[in-house]
Amino acid sequence: MFSSKLNSTHNSSTNGSTVHVMDSSMSDAEIIAWCFAYVVVSILIIVGNSVAIVIFTTSKLMRKRTNYFLLSLAIADMMVGCLSLPMYIYNFVTYHRDSSEVIRGIFLTLDVFTGFASIFALAFIALERLYSVALPNWHHTTPSFVYTIVITVVWVLASLLASFRLMFTLGVIKEEVFFNTTTTCSFLSLAVIIIAYIGIGIKVKMRIHEKSKRAMEKDRKLAMTLCIVTLIYVVTWLPFYCMNVAFRFCKFEDTLCTEVPYKFVYFTKLLQYTNSFVNPIIYTFKIPEFRVALFQLIGRKARRRQSSALISMRDIKGSDRKNGHYKNGHNGNGNFNDAVFRKSRAESESVM
């Protein structure tokens, strides 16, 4: 059984240093519960970000340069749900069953890549918003290729850190190099996000007397959205990194420092992954254009279902007329087909 495989101390190392985890009390039911939680989060990430990617790429309302970063973030979050999280679940289940070190190394590299792609995207979104508020004239005249370059930088930086993880796994670089690099990038990104949003808040307050009530309300909503994004980022990402930093600098002779309840480690990792499905929810409720585009997408699908139902019923009626079973709707078969047609049409209209 699973529990017999988990009666030992093991290491948890993801996006940072090694933490020694005590999981001797893990039961089969707990393993299933943790796996179920991770699977649910993975499904939510895939569904939410799939919808976001479709909307960003197909809706005319969302074809703006400022949304390039949101599309990049949605792609990074999608990769978390499709690649990183499934491999984490596999690693979680098979860790004590002679799992392949190659697969573990691939997972850790992918986890660093997708995680930092998401982090860097959030940081550059914050900087772009600050740029739009502080220098609106420059922002409007910035060419599109600049956004393309910045997005490329996001993915290149994430790839660079992932290569550091791979080199650490292969023994090319020391743990200190990898740990110090990833920790610096993590907290620097967090600092950039917080400072940028504080700057936006200050700039908005300074320009209150220059704006109409409508513009002030728009700025207020923007500030609220940014506060929500920052708060969610801090809540979901900070615990795991703080734990890594704390145990990286602890004295490993101290058993109270190095032996951590496994539930805490797995919970902080689950929190980190939840950030990837929260972002589409924020888009839906805080970006009006995204909300309209989402309703339009749902409406198009409903209209397609209605059209398919009507075409199908027309085919049935045409076939009945041809076979002589439907004459002015007065015989038994005609009445039955009319009833079916009316019911199908009513159901299709109710979808709208």
Short mmCIF file of C-alpha atoms in Angstrom, two decimals:
data_model
loop_
_atom_site.label_atom_id
_atom_site.label_comp_id
_atom_site.label_asym_id
_atom_site.label_seq_id
_atom_site.Cartn_x
_atom_site.Cartn_y
_atom_site.Cartn_z
CA MET A 1 0.00 0.00 0.00
CA PHE A 2 0.94 3.64 -0.35
CA SER A 3 1.41 4.20 3.35
CA SER A 4 4.11 1.54 3.59
CA LYS A 5 6.12 3.52 1.08
CA LEU A 6 5.85 6.76 2.98
CA ASN A 7 7.13 5.81 6.40
CA SER A 8 10.35 7.75 6.04
CA THR A 9 11.84 11.19 5.77
CA HIS A 10 12.23 12.65 2.30
CA ASN A 11 13.24 15.91 0.66
CA SER A 12 11.02 18.40 -1.10
CA SER A 13 12.85 20.68 -3.47
CA THR A 14 10.87 22.82 -5.89
CA ASN A 15 11.83 26.26 -7.17
CA GLY A 16 14.26 26.61 -4.31
CA SER A 17 16.22 24.84 -1.64
CA THR A 18 15.80 21.46 -0.04
CA VAL A 19 13.35 21.04 2.82
CA HIS A 20 13.38 17.84 4.89
CA VAL A 21 9.80 16.63 5.26
CA MET A 22 8.55 14.26 7.92
CA ASP A 23 5.62 12.26 6.48
CA SER A 24 5.68 9.10 8.56
CA SER A 25 2.00 9.43 9.41
CA MET A 26 0.71 9.69 5.84
CA SER A 27 -2.10 7.21 5.14
CA ASP A 28 -3.64 5.96 1.93
CA ALA A 29 -6.65 8.22 2.44
CA GLU A 30 -4.40 11.27 2.84
CA ILE A 31 -2.50 10.45 -0.33
CA ILE A 32 -5.75 10.15 -2.25
CA ALA A 33 -7.03 13.40 -0.74
CA TRP A 34 -3.89 15.32 -1.69
CA CYS A 35 -3.92 13.88 -5.21
CA PHE A 36 -7.59 14.76 -5.58
CA ALA A 37 -6.90 18.36 -4.50
CA TYR A 38 -4.04 18.70 -6.99
CA VAL A 39 -6.11 17.15 -9.81
CA VAL A 40 -9.00 19.55 -9.15
CA VAL A 41 -6.64 22.53 -9.24
CA SER A 42 -5.06 21.23 -12.46
CA ILE A 43 -8.47 20.90 -14.14
CA LEU A 44 -9.49 24.40 -13.03
CA ILE A 45 -6.22 25.81 -14.37
CA ILE A 46 -6.66 24.12 -17.76
CA VAL A 47 -10.33 25.08 -18.18
CA GLY A 48 -9.95 28.68 -16.98
CA ASN A 49 -6.84 29.48 -18.98
CA SER A 50 -8.13 27.69 -22.10
CA VAL A 51 -11.11 30.04 -22.08
CA ALA A 52 -8.81 33.02 -21.45
CA ILE A 53 -6.51 32.08 -24.35
CA VAL A 54 -9.47 31.63 -26.72
CA ILE A 55 -10.88 35.01 -25.75
CA PHE A 56 -7.56 36.83 -26.01
CA THR A 57 -6.84 35.36 -29.46
CA THR A 58 -10.32 35.51 -31.07
CA SER A 59 -12.18 38.46 -29.56
CA LYS A 60 -11.76 41.83 -31.25
CA LEU A 61 -12.43 43.50 -27.90
CA MET A 62 -9.26 41.97 -26.46
CA ARG A 63 -6.91 42.62 -29.38
CA LYS A 64 -4.97 45.33 -27.64
CA ARG A 65 -1.25 45.60 -27.04
CA THR A 66 -1.78 45.82 -23.29
CA ASN A 67 -3.38 42.38 -23.35
CA TYR A 68 -0.31 40.72 -24.87
CA PHE A 69 1.07 40.29 -21.36
CA LEU A 70 -2.20 38.77 -20.13
CA LEU A 71 -2.11 36.28 -23.01
CA SER A 72 1.48 35.40 -22.12
CA LEU A 73 0.44 34.91 -18.49
CA ALA A 74 -2.48 32.69 -19.51
CA ILE A 75 -0.13 30.52 -21.61
CA ALA A 76 2.32 30.21 -18.70
CA ASP A 77 -0.51 29.29 -16.33
CA MET A 78 -1.85 26.77 -18.85
CA MET A 79 1.56 25.10 -18.92
CA VAL A 80 1.41 24.85 -15.13
CA GLY A 81 -1.87 22.93 -15.36
CA CYS A 82 -0.90 20.77 -18.35
CA LEU A 83 2.73 19.97 -17.54
CA SER A 84 3.99 21.00 -14.15
CA LEU A 85 1.09 19.93 -11.95
CA PRO A 86 0.51 16.48 -13.54
CA MET A 87 4.22 15.72 -13.17
CA TYR A 88 4.10 16.94 -9.57
CA ILE A 89 1.24 14.53 -8.88
CA TYR A 90 3.19 11.70 -10.50
CA ASN A 91 6.28 12.61 -8.47
CA PHE A 92 4.15 12.86 -5.33
CA VAL A 93 2.73 9.35 -5.74
CA THR A 94 5.86 7.57 -6.95
CA TYR A 95 8.51 9.32 -4.84
CA HIS A 96 8.85 6.38 -2.45
CA ARG A 97 8.40 3.73 -5.11
CA ASP A 98 11.76 3.96 -6.87
CA SER A 99 10.69 6.73 -9.22
CA SER A 100 13.08 7.69 -11.98
CA GLU A 101 15.53 10.46 -11.14
CA VAL A 102 15.34 11.51 -14.79
CA ILE A 103 11.58 12.10 -14.53
CA ARG A 104 12.07 13.95 -11.24
CA GLY A 105 14.73 16.14 -12.85
CA ILE A 106 12.43 16.92 -15.80
CA PHE A 107 9.59 17.80 -13.43
CA LEU A 108 11.73 20.15 -11.34
CA THR A 109 13.05 21.88 -14.46
CA LEU A 110 9.54 22.32 -15.90
CA ASP A 111 8.22 23.52 -12.56
CA VAL A 112 10.86 26.24 -12.38
CA PHE A 113 10.24 27.23 -16.01
CA THR A 114 6.45 27.53 -15.79
CA GLY A 115 6.53 29.06 -12.32
CA PHE A 116 8.95 31.84 -13.21
CA ALA A 117 7.24 32.47 -16.56
CA SER A 118 4.11 33.24 -14.55
CA ILE A 119 6.00 35.33 -11.96
CA PHE A 120 7.85 37.41 -14.56
CA ALA A 121 4.64 37.94 -16.55
CA LEU A 122 2.93 39.32 -13.44
CA ALA A 123 5.91 41.61 -12.77
CA PHE A 124 5.93 43.01 -16.31
CA ILE A 125 2.15 43.46 -16.24
CA ALA A 126 2.61 45.63 -13.14
CA LEU A 127 5.36 47.66 -14.84
CA GLU A 128 3.26 48.10 -17.99
CA ARG A 129 0.32 49.37 -15.93
CA LEU A 130 2.59 51.82 -14.12
CA TYR A 131 3.95 52.98 -17.47
CA SER A 132 0.42 53.57 -18.81
CA VAL A 133 -0.56 55.67 -15.78
CA ALA A 134 2.70 57.59 -15.26
CA LEU A 135 3.46 58.28 -18.94
CA PRO A 136 0.17 57.94 -20.84
CA ASN A 137 1.34 59.78 -23.96
CA TRP A 138 4.42 57.62 -24.33
CA HIS A 139 2.36 54.55 -23.60
CA HIS A 140 -0.07 55.27 -26.46
CA THR A 141 2.75 55.75 -28.95
CA THR A 142 4.83 52.72 -27.94
CA PRO A 143 5.16 50.42 -30.98
CA SER A 144 3.89 46.85 -30.81
CA PHE A 145 7.32 45.31 -31.35
CA VAL A 146 8.40 46.62 -27.93
CA TYR A 147 5.72 44.46 -26.30
CA THR A 148 6.90 41.48 -28.34
CA ILE A 149 10.47 42.04 -27.15
CA VAL A 150 9.44 42.31 -23.50
CA ILE A 151 7.35 39.12 -23.70
CA THR A 152 10.33 37.35 -25.28
CA VAL A 153 12.48 38.54 -22.38
CA VAL A 154 9.98 37.01 -19.93
CA TRP A 155 10.27 33.56 -21.51
CA VAL A 156 14.05 33.81 -21.97
CA LEU A 157 14.52 34.63 -18.28
CA ALA A 158 12.27 31.75 -17.28
CA SER A 159 14.26 29.43 -19.56
CA LEU A 160 17.52 30.67 -18.05
CA LEU A 161 16.38 29.85 -14.51
CA ALA A 162 15.09 26.47 -15.66
CA SER A 163 18.53 25.76 -17.12
CA PHE A 164 20.01 26.63 -13.73
CA ARG A 165 17.73 24.01 -12.17
CA LEU A 166 18.87 21.45 -14.76
CA MET A 167 22.55 22.27 -14.24
CA PHE A 168 22.09 21.95 -10.48
CA THR A 169 20.46 18.53 -10.99
CA LEU A 170 23.38 17.44 -13.18
CA GLY A 171 25.91 18.75 -10.67
CA VAL A 172 27.28 21.44 -12.98
CA ILE A 173 26.56 24.25 -10.51
CA LYS A 174 26.32 24.24 -6.74
CA GLU A 175 23.07 24.42 -4.78
CA GLU A 176 24.02 27.86 -3.43
CA VAL A 177 24.16 29.31 -6.96
CA PHE A 178 20.76 27.94 -7.90
CA PHE A 179 19.13 28.82 -4.60
CA ASN A 180 20.50 32.38 -4.44
CA THR A 181 19.51 33.06 -8.06
CA THR A 182 15.95 31.79 -7.80
CA THR A 183 15.34 33.38 -4.40
CA THR A 184 16.63 36.75 -5.60
CA CYS A 185 14.45 36.62 -8.71
CA SER A 186 11.39 35.62 -6.69
CA PHE A 187 11.59 38.38 -4.11
CA LEU A 188 12.75 40.93 -6.68
CA SER A 189 9.67 40.18 -8.77
CA LEU A 190 7.47 40.56 -5.70
CA ALA A 191 9.14 43.88 -4.86
CA VAL A 192 8.62 45.12 -8.43
CA ILE A 193 4.93 44.23 -8.32
CA ILE A 194 4.34 45.93 -4.96
CA ILE A 195 6.36 49.07 -5.80
CA ALA A 196 4.69 49.40 -9.22
CA TYR A 197 1.19 49.19 -7.77
CA ILE A 198 2.06 51.62 -4.99
CA GLY A 199 3.33 54.00 -7.68
CA ILE A 200 0.08 53.62 -9.60
CA GLY A 201 -1.93 54.42 -6.48
CA ILE A 202 0.12 57.54 -5.77
CA LYS A 203 -0.13 58.74 -9.38
CA VAL A 204 -3.89 58.21 -9.46
CA LYS A 205 -4.35 60.27 -6.29
CA MET A 206 -2.16 63.06 -7.64
CA ARG A 207 -4.30 63.37 -10.76
CA ILE A 208 -7.73 63.27 -9.13
CA HIS A 209 -8.38 66.99 -9.67
CA GLU A 210 -7.55 66.65 -13.38
CA LYS A 211 -10.11 63.98 -14.15
CA SER A 212 -13.82 63.59 -14.61
CA LYS A 213 -15.90 61.40 -12.34
CA ARG A 214 -15.98 58.68 -14.98
CA ALA A 215 -12.19 58.66 -15.27
CA MET A 216 -11.83 58.66 -11.50
CA GLU A 217 -14.16 55.66 -11.22
CA LYS A 218 -12.12 53.84 -13.86
CA ASP A 219 -8.91 54.53 -11.95
CA ARG A 220 -10.52 53.38 -8.72
CA LYS A 221 -11.49 50.07 -10.31
CA LEU A 222 -7.99 49.70 -11.72
CA ALA A 223 -6.45 50.29 -8.31
CA MET A 224 -8.81 47.76 -6.73
CA THR A 225 -7.98 45.15 -9.36
CA LEU A 226 -4.25 45.66 -8.84
CA CYS A 227 -4.65 45.34 -5.08
CA ILE A 228 -6.48 42.05 -5.53
CA VAL A 229 -3.82 40.72 -7.91
CA THR A 230 -1.03 41.69 -5.51
CA LEU A 231 -2.77 40.23 -2.48
CA ILE A 232 -3.47 36.94 -4.23
CA TYR A 233 0.11 36.72 -5.46
CA VAL A 234 1.46 37.30 -1.96
CA VAL A 235 -0.91 34.78 -0.37
CA THR A 236 -0.26 32.05 -2.94
CA TRP A 237 3.47 32.40 -3.63
CA LEU A 238 5.07 33.84 -0.51
CA PRO A 239 4.51 30.96 1.99
CA PHE A 240 6.46 28.40 -0.02
CA TYR A 241 9.38 30.73 -0.68
CA CYS A 242 9.51 31.95 2.90
CA MET A 243 9.62 28.33 4.01
CA ASN A 244 12.46 27.63 1.59
CA VAL A 245 14.44 30.63 2.79
CA ALA A 246 13.88 29.84 6.45
CA PHE A 247 15.05 26.27 6.14
CA ARG A 248 17.88 27.13 3.80
CA PHE A 249 19.51 29.26 6.47
CA CYS A 250 18.59 27.07 9.43
CA LYS A 251 21.21 24.95 11.12
CA PHE A 252 20.60 21.46 9.87
CA GLU A 253 21.66 20.01 13.20
CA ASP A 254 18.48 21.43 14.69
CA THR A 255 15.82 18.77 14.13
CA LEU A 256 13.03 21.22 14.96
CA CYS A 257 14.20 23.32 12.06
CA THR A 258 14.74 20.66 9.43
CA GLU A 259 11.88 18.27 10.10
CA VAL A 260 8.74 19.89 8.72
CA PRO A 261 5.23 18.35 8.75
CA TYR A 262 4.58 17.18 5.20
CA LYS A 263 1.11 18.74 5.24
CA PHE A 264 2.60 22.21 5.49
CA VAL A 265 4.91 21.67 2.51
CA TYR A 266 2.18 20.17 0.32
CA PHE A 267 -0.28 22.88 1.32
CA THR A 268 2.10 25.72 0.45
CA LYS A 269 2.77 24.07 -2.91
CA LEU A 270 -0.96 23.73 -3.51
CA LEU A 271 -1.36 27.43 -2.72
CA GLN A 272 1.34 28.26 -5.24
CA TYR A 273 -0.45 26.33 -7.98
CA THR A 274 -3.84 27.90 -7.22
CA ASN A 275 -2.50 31.24 -8.41
CA SER A 276 -2.62 29.90 -11.97
CA PHE A 277 -6.40 29.43 -11.99
CA VAL A 278 -7.27 32.56 -10.00
CA ASN A 279 -6.04 34.91 -12.73
CA PRO A 280 -8.84 34.10 -15.26
CA ILE A 281 -11.39 34.67 -12.48
CA ILE A 282 -9.92 38.13 -11.89
CA TYR A 283 -10.15 38.85 -15.64
CA THR A 284 -13.83 37.89 -15.68
CA PHE A 285 -14.90 40.05 -12.77
CA LYS A 286 -12.53 43.00 -13.09
CA ILE A 287 -11.96 43.53 -16.84
CA PRO A 288 -15.22 44.63 -18.54
CA GLU A 289 -14.01 43.82 -22.07
CA PHE A 290 -13.06 40.30 -21.02
CA ARG A 291 -16.46 39.79 -19.41
CA VAL A 292 -18.27 40.98 -22.56
CA ALA A 293 -16.10 38.76 -24.76
CA LEU A 294 -16.83 35.78 -22.50
CA PHE A 295 -20.58 36.35 -22.75
CA GLN A 296 -20.27 36.71 -26.53
CA LEU A 297 -18.38 33.39 -26.69
CA ILE A 298 -21.08 31.66 -24.63
CA GLY A 299 -23.79 33.28 -26.77
CA ARG A 300 -22.22 32.04 -30.01
CA LYS A 301 -22.14 28.47 -28.73
CA ALA A 302 -25.78 28.72 -27.61
CA ARG A 303 -26.81 30.04 -31.03
CA ARG A 304 -24.96 27.18 -32.73
CA ARG A 305 -26.86 24.65 -30.61
CA GLN A 306 -30.13 26.36 -31.47
CA SER A 307 -29.33 26.38 -35.20
CA SER A 308 -28.34 22.70 -35.12
CA ALA A 309 -31.61 21.78 -33.40
CA LEU A 310 -33.72 23.75 -35.90
CA ILE A 311 -31.91 22.28 -38.89
CA SER A 312 -32.35 18.78 -37.50
CA MET A 313 -36.10 19.28 -37.01
CA ARG A 314 -36.48 20.76 -40.52
CA ASP A 315 -34.83 17.64 -41.92
CA ILE A 316 -37.26 15.45 -39.97
CA LYS A 317 -40.27 17.42 -41.18
CA GLY A 318 -39.04 17.36 -44.77
CA SER A 319 -38.56 13.62 -44.60
CA ASP A 320 -42.08 13.15 -43.20
CA ARG A 321 -43.64 15.24 -46.00
CA LYS A 322 -41.72 13.25 -48.58
CA ASN A 323 -42.99 9.95 -47.13
CA GLY A 324 -46.56 11.18 -46.82
CA HIS A 325 -46.65 11.05 -43.02
CA TYR A 326 -47.06 14.79 -42.49
CA LYS A 327 -50.07 16.44 -44.08
CA ASN A 328 -50.90 19.91 -42.87
CA GLY A 329 -50.18 18.79 -39.32
CA HIS A 330 -53.59 17.05 -38.92
CA ASN A 331 -52.73 13.36 -38.68
CA GLY A 332 -51.25 11.58 -35.65
CA ASN A 333 -47.66 11.59 -36.91
CA GLY A 334 -47.89 15.22 -37.94
CA ASN A 335 -49.12 16.29 -34.55
CA PHE A 336 -46.34 14.31 -32.88
CA ASN A 337 -43.64 15.87 -35.08
CA ASP A 338 -45.07 19.34 -34.54
CA ALA A 339 -44.93 18.81 -30.79
CA VAL A 340 -41.32 17.62 -30.96
CA PHE A 341 -40.38 20.57 -33.14
CA ARG A 342 -42.02 23.09 -30.81
CA LYS A 343 -40.39 21.49 -27.75
CA SER A 344 -36.94 21.50 -29.35
CA ARG A 345 -37.31 25.11 -30.42
CA ALA A 346 -38.47 26.15 -26.95
CA GLU A 347 -35.47 24.40 -25.37
CA SER A 348 -33.09 26.05 -27.81
CA GLU A 349 -34.54 29.49 -27.13
CA SER A 350 -34.32 28.93 -23.38
CA VAL A 351 -30.54 28.52 -23.74
CA MET A 352 -30.35 32.10 -24.96
#
